[in-house]
PDB file of N, CA, C and O in Angstrom:
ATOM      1  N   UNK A  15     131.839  50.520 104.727  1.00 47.00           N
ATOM      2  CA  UNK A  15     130.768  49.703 104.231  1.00 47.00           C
ATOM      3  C   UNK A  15     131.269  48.267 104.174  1.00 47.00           C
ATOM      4  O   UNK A  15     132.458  47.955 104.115  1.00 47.00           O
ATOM      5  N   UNK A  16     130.336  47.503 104.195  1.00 45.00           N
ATOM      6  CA  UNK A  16     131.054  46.127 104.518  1.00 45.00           C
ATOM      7  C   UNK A  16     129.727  45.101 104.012  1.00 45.00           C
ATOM      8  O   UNK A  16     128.581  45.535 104.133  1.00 45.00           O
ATOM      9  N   UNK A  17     129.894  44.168 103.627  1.00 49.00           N
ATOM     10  CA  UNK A  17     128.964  43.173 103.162  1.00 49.00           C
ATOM     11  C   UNK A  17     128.655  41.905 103.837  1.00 49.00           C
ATOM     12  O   UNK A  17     127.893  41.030 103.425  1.00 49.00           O
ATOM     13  N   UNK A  18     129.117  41.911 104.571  1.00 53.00           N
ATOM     14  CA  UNK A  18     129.224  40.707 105.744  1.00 53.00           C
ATOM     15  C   UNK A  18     129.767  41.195 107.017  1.00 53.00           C
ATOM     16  O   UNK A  18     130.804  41.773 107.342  1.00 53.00           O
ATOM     17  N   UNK A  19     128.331  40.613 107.860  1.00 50.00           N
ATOM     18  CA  UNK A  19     128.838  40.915 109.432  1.00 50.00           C
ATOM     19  C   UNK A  19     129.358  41.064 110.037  1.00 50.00           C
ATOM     20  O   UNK A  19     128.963  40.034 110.584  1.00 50.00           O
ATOM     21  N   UNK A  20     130.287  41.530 110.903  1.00 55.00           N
ATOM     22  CA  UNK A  20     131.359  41.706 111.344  1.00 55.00           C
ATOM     23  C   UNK A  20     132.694  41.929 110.301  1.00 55.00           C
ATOM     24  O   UNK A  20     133.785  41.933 110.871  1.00 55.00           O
ATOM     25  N   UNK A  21     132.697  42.094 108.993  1.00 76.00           N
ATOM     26  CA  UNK A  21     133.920  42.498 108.877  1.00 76.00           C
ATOM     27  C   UNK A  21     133.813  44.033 108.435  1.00 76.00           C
ATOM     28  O   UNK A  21     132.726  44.611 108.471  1.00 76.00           O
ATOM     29  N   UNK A  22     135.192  44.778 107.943  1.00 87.00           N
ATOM     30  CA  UNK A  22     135.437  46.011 108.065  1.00 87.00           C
ATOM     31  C   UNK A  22     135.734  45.985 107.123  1.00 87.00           C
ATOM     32  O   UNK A  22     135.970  44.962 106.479  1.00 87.00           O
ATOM     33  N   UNK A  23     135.853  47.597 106.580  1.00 90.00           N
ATOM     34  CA  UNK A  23     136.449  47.599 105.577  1.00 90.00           C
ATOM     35  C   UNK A  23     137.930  47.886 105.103  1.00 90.00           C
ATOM     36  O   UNK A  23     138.404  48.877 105.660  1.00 90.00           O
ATOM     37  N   UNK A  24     138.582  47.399 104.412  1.00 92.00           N
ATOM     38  CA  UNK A  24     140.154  47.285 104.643  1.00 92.00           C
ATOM     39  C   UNK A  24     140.672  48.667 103.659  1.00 92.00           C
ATOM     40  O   UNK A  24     141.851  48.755 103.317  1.00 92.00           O
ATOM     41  N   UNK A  25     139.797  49.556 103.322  1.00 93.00           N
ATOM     42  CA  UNK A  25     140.408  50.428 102.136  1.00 93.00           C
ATOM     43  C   UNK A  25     141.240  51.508 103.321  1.00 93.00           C
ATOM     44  O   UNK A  25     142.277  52.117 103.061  1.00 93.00           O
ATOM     45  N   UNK A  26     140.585  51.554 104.500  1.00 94.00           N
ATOM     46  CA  UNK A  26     141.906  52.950 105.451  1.00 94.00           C
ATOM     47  C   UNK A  26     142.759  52.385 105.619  1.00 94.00           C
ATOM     48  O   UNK A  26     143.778  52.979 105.268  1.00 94.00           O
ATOM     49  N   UNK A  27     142.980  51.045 106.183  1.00 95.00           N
ATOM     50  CA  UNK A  27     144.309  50.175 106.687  1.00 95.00           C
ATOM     51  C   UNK A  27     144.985  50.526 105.456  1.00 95.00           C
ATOM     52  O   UNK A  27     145.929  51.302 105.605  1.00 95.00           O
ATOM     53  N   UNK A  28     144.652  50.024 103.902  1.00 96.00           N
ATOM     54  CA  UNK A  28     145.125  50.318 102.706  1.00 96.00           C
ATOM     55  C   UNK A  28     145.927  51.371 102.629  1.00 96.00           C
ATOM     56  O   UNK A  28     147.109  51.356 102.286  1.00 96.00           O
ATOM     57  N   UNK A  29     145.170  52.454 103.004  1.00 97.00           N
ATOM     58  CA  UNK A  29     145.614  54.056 102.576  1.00 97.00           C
ATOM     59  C   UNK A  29     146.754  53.923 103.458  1.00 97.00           C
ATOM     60  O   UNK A  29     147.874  53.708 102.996  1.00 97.00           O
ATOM     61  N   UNK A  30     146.550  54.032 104.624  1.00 97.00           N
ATOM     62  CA  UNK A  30     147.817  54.458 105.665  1.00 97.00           C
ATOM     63  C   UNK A  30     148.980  53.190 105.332  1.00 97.00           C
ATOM     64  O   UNK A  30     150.199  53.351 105.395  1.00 97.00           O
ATOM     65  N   UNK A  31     148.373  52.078 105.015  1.00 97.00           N
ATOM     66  CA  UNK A  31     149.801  51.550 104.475  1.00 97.00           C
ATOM     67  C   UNK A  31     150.591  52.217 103.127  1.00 97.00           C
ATOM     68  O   UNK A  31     151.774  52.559 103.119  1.00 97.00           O
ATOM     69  N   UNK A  32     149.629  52.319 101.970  1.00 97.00           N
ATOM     70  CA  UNK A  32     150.370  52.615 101.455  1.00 97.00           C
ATOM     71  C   UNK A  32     150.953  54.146 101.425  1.00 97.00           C
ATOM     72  O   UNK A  32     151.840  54.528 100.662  1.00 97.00           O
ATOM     73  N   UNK A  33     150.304  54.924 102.373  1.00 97.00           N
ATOM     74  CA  UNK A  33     150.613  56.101 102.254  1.00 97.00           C
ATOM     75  C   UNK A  33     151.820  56.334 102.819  1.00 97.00           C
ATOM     76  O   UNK A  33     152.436  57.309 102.388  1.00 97.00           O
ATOM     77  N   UNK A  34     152.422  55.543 103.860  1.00 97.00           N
ATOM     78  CA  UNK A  34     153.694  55.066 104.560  1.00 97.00           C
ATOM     79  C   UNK A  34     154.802  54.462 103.777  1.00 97.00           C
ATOM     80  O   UNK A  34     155.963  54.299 104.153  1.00 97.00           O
ATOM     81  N   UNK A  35     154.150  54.081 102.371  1.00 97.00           N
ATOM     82  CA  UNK A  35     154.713  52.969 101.543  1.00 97.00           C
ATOM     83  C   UNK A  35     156.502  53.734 101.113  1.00 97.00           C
ATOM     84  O   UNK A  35     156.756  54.846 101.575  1.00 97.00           O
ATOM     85  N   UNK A  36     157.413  53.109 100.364  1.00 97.00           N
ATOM     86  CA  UNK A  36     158.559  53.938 100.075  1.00 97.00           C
ATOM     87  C   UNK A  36     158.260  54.636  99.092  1.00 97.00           C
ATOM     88  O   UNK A  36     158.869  55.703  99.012  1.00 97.00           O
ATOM     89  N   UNK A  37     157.038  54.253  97.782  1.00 96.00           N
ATOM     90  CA  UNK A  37     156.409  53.931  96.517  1.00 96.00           C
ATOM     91  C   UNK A  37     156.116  55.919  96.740  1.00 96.00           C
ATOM     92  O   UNK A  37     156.530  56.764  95.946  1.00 96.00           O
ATOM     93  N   UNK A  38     155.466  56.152  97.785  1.00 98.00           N
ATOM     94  CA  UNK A  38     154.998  57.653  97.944  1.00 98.00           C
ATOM     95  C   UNK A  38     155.055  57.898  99.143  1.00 98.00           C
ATOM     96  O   UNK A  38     154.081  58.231  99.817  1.00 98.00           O
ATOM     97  N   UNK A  39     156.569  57.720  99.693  1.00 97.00           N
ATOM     98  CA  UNK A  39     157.334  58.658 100.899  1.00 97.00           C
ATOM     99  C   UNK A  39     157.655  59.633 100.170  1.00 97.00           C
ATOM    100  O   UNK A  39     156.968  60.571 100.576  1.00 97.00           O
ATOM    101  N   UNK A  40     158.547  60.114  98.994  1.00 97.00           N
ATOM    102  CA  UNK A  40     158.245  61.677  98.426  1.00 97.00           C
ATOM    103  C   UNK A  40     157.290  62.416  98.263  1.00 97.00           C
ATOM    104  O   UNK A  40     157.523  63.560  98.654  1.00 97.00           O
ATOM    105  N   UNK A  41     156.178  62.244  97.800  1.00 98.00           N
ATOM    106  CA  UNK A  41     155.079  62.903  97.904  1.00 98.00           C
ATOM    107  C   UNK A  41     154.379  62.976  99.239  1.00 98.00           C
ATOM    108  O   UNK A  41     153.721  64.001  99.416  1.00 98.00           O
ATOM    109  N   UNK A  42     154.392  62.191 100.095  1.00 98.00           N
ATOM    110  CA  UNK A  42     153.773  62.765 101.797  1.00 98.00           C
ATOM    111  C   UNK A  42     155.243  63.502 101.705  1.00 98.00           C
ATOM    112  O   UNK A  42     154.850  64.653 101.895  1.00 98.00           O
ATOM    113  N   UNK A  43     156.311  63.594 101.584  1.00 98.00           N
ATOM    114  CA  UNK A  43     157.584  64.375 102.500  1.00 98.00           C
ATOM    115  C   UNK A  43     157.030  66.126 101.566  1.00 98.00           C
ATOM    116  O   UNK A  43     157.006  67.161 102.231  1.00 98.00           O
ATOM    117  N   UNK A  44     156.718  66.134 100.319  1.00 98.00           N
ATOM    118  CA  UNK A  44     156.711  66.943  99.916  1.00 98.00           C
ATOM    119  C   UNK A  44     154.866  67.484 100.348  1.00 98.00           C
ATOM    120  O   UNK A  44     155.004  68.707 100.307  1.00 98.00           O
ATOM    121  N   UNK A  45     153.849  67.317 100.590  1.00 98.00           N
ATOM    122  CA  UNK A  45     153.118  67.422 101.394  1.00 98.00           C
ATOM    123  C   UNK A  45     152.853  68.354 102.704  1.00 98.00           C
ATOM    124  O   UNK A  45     152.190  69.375 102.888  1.00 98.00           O
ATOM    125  N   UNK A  46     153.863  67.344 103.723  1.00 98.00           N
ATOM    126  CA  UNK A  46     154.033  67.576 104.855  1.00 98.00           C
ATOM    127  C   UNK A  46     154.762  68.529 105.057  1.00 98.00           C
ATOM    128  O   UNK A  46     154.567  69.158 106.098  1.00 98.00           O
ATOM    129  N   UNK A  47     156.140  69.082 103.892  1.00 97.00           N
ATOM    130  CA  UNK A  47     156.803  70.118 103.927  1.00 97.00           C
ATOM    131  C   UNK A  47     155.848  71.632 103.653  1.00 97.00           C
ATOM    132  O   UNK A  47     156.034  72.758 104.115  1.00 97.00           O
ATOM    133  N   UNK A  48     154.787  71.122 102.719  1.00 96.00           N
ATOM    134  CA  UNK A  48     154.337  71.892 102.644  1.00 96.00           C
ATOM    135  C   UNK A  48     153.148  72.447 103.488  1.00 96.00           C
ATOM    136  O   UNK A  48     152.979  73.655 103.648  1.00 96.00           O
ATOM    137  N   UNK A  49     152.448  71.624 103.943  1.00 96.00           N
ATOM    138  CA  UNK A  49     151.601  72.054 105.084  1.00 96.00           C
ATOM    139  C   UNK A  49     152.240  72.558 106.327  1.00 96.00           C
ATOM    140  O   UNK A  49     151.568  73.305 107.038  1.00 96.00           O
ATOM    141  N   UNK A  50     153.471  72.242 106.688  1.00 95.00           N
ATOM    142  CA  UNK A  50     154.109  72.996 107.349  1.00 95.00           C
ATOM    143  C   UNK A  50     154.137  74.190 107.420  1.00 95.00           C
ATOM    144  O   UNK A  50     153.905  74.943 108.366  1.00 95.00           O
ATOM    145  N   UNK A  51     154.635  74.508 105.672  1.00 94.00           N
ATOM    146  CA  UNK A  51     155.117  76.073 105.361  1.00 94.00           C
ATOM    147  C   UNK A  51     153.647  77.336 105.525  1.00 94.00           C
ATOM    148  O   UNK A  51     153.586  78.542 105.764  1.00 94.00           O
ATOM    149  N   UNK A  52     152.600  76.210 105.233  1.00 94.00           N
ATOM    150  CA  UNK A  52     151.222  76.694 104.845  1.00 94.00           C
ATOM    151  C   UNK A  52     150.713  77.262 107.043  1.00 94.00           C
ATOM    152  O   UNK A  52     150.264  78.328 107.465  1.00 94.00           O
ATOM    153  N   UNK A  53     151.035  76.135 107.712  1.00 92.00           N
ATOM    154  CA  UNK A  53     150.323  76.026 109.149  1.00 92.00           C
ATOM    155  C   UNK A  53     151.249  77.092 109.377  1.00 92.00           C
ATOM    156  O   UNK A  53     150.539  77.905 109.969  1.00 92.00           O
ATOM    157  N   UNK A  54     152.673  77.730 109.257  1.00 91.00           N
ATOM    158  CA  UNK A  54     153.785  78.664 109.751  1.00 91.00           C
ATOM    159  C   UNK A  54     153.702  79.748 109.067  1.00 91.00           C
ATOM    160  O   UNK A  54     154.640  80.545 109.044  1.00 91.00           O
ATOM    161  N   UNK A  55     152.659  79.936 108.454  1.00 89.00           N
ATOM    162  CA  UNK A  55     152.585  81.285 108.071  1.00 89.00           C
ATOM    163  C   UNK A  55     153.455  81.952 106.986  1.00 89.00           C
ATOM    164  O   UNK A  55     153.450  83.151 106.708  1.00 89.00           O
ATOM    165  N   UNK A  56     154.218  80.966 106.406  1.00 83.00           N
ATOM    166  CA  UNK A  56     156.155  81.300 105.443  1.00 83.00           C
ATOM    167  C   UNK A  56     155.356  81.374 104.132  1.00 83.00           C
ATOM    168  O   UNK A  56     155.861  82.082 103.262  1.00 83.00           O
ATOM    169  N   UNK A  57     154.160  80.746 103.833  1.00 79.00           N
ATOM    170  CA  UNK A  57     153.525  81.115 102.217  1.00 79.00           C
ATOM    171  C   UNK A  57     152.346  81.662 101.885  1.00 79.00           C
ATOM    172  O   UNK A  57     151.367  81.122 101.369  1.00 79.00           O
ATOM    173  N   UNK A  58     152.469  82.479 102.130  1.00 84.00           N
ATOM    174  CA  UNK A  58     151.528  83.580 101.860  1.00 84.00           C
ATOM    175  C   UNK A  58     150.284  83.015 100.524  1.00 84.00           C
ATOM    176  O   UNK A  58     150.731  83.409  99.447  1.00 84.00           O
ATOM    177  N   UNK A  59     149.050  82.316 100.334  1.00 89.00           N
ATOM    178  CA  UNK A  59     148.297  82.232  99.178  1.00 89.00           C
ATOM    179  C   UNK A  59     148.970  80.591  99.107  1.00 89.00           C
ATOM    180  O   UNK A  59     147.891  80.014  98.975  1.00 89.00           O
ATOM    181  N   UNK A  60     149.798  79.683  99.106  1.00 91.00           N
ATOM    182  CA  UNK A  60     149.574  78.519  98.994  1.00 91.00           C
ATOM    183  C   UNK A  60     148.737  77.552 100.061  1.00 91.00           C
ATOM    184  O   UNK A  60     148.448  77.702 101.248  1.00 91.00           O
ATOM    185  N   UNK A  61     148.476  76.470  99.079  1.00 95.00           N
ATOM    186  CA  UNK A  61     147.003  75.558  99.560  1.00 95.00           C
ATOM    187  C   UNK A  61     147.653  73.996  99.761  1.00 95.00           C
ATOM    188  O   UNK A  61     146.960  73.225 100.425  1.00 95.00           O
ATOM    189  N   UNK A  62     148.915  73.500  99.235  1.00 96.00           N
ATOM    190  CA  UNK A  62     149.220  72.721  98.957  1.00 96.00           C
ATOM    191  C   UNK A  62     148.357  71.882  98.350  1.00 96.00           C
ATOM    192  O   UNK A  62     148.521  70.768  98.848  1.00 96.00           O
ATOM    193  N   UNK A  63     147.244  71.857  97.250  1.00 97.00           N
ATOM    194  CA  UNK A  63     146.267  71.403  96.170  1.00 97.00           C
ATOM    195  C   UNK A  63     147.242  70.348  95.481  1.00 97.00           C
ATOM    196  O   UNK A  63     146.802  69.257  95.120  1.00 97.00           O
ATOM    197  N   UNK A  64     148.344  70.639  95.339  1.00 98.00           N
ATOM    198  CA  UNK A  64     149.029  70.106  94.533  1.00 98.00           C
ATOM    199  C   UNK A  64     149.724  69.408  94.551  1.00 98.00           C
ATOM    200  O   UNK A  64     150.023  68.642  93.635  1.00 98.00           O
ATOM    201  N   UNK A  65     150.320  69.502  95.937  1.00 98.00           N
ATOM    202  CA  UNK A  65     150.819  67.933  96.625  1.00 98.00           C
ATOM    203  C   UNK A  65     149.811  67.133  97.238  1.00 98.00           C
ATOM    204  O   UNK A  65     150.018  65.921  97.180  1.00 98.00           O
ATOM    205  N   UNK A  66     148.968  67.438  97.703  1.00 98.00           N
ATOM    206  CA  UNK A  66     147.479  66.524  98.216  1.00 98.00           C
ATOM    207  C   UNK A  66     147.355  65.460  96.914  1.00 98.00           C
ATOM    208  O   UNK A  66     147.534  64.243  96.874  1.00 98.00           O
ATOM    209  N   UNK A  67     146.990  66.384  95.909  1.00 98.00           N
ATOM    210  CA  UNK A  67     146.269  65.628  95.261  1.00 98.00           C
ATOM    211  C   UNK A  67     147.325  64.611  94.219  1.00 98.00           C
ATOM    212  O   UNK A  67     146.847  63.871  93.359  1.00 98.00           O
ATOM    213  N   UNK A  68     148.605  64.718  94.443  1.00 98.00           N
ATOM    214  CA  UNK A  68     150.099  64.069  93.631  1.00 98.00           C
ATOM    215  C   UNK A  68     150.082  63.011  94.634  1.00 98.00           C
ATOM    216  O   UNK A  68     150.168  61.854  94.222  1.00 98.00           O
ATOM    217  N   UNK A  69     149.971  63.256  96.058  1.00 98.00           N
ATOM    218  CA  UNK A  69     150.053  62.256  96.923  1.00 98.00           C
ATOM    219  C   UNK A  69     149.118  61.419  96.906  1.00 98.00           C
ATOM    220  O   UNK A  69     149.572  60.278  96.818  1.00 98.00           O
ATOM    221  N   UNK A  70     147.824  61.464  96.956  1.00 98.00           N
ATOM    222  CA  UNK A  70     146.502  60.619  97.346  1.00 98.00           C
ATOM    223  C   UNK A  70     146.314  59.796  95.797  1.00 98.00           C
ATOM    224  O   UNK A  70     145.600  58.794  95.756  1.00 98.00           O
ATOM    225  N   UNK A  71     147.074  60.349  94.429  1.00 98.00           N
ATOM    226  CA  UNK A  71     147.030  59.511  93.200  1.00 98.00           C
ATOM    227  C   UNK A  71     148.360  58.511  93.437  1.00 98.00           C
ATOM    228  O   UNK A  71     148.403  57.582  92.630  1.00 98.00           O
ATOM    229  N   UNK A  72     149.404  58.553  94.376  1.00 98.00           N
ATOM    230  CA  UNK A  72     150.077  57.756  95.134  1.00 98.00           C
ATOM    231  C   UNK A  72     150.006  56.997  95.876  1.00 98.00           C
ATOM    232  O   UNK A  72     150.927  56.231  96.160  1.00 98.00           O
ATOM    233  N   UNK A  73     148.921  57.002  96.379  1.00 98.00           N
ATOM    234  CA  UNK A  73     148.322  55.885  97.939  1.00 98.00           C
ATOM    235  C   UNK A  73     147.176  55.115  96.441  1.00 98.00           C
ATOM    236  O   UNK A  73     147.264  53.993  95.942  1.00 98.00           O
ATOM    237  N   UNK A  74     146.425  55.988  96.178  1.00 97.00           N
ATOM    238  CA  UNK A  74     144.924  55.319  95.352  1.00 97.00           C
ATOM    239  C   UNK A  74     145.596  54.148  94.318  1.00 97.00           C
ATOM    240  O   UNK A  74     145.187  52.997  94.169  1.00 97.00           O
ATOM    241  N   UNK A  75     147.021  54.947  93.498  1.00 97.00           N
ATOM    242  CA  UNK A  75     147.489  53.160  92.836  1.00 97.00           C
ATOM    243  C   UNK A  75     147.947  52.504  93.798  1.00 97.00           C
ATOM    244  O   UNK A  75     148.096  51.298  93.606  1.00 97.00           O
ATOM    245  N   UNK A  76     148.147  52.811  94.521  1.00 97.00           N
ATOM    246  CA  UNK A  76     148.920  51.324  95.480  1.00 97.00           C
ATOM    247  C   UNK A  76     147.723  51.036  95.868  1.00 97.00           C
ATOM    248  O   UNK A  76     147.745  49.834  95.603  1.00 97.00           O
ATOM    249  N   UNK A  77     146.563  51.246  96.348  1.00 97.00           N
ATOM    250  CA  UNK A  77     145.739  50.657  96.788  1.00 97.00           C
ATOM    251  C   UNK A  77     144.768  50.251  95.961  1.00 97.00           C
ATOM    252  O   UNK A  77     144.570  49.063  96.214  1.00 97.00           O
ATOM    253  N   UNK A  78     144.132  50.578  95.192  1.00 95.00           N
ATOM    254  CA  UNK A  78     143.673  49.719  93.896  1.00 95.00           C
ATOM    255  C   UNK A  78     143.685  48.380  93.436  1.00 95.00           C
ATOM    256  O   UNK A  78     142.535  47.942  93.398  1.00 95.00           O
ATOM    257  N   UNK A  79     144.768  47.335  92.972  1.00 94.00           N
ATOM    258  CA  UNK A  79     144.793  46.243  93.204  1.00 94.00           C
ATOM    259  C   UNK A  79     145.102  45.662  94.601  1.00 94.00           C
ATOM    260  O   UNK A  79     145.053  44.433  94.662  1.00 94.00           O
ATOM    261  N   UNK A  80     145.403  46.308  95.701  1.00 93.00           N
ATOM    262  CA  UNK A  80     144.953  45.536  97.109  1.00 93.00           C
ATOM    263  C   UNK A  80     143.883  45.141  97.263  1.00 93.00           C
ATOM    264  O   UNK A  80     143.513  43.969  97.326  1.00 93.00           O
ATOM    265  N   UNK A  81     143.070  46.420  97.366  1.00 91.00           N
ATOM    266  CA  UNK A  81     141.640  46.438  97.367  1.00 91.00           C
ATOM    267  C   UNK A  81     140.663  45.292  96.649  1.00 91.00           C
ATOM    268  O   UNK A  81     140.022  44.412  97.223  1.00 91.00           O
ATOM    269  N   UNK A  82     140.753  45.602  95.037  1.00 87.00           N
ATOM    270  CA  UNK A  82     139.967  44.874  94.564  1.00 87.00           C
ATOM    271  C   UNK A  82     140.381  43.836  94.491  1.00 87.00           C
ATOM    272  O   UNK A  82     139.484  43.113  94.057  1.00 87.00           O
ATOM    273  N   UNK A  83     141.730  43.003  94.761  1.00 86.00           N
ATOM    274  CA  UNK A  83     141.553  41.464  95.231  1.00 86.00           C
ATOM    275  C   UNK A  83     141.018  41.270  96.565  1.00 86.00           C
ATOM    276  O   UNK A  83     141.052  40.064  96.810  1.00 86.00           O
ATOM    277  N   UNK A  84     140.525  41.951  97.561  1.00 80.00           N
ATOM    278  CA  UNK A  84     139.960  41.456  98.214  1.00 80.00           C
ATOM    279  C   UNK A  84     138.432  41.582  98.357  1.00 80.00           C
ATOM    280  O   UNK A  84     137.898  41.199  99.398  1.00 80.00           O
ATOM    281  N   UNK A  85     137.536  42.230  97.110  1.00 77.00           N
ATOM    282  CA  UNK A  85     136.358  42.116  96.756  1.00 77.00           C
ATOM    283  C   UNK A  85     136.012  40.457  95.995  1.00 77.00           C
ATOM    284  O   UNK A  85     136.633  39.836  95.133  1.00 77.00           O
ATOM    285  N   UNK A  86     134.873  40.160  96.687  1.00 63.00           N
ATOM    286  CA  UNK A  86     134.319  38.878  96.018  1.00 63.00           C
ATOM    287  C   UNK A  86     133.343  38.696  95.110  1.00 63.00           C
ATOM    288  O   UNK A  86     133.070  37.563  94.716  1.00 63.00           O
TER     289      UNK A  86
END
């Protein structure tokens, strides 16, 4: 969504930066370990719910004051 013509909105650039960030490289490593274990068949009944959602409250503060300084 965007409020002026031609521009975009900067909240995905946000995410994938900070989701790359050092701030929550443990939580994607612990994530990714786990969707691994989940796509390989090694855990029988896990969802990884619990690193998703440890991770994405990791990207959402880092991106939070990015974001809303660049609302006018």
């Amino acid at each position: 969504m965007s409020d002026k013509a031609g521009s975009e909105d900067p909240k995905p650039q946000l995410e994938e930066e900070c989701g790359d960030s050092h701030h929550c490289h443990s939580f994607k490593e612990r994530l990714e370990a786990c969707s691994a274990r989940v796509e390989g068949g090694e855990s029988e009944g896990e969802t990884c719910v619990e690193e998703f959602f440890d991770f994405m409250e990791c990207v959402n503060h880092c991106v939070a004051p990015k974001l809303f300084s660049k609302l006018h």
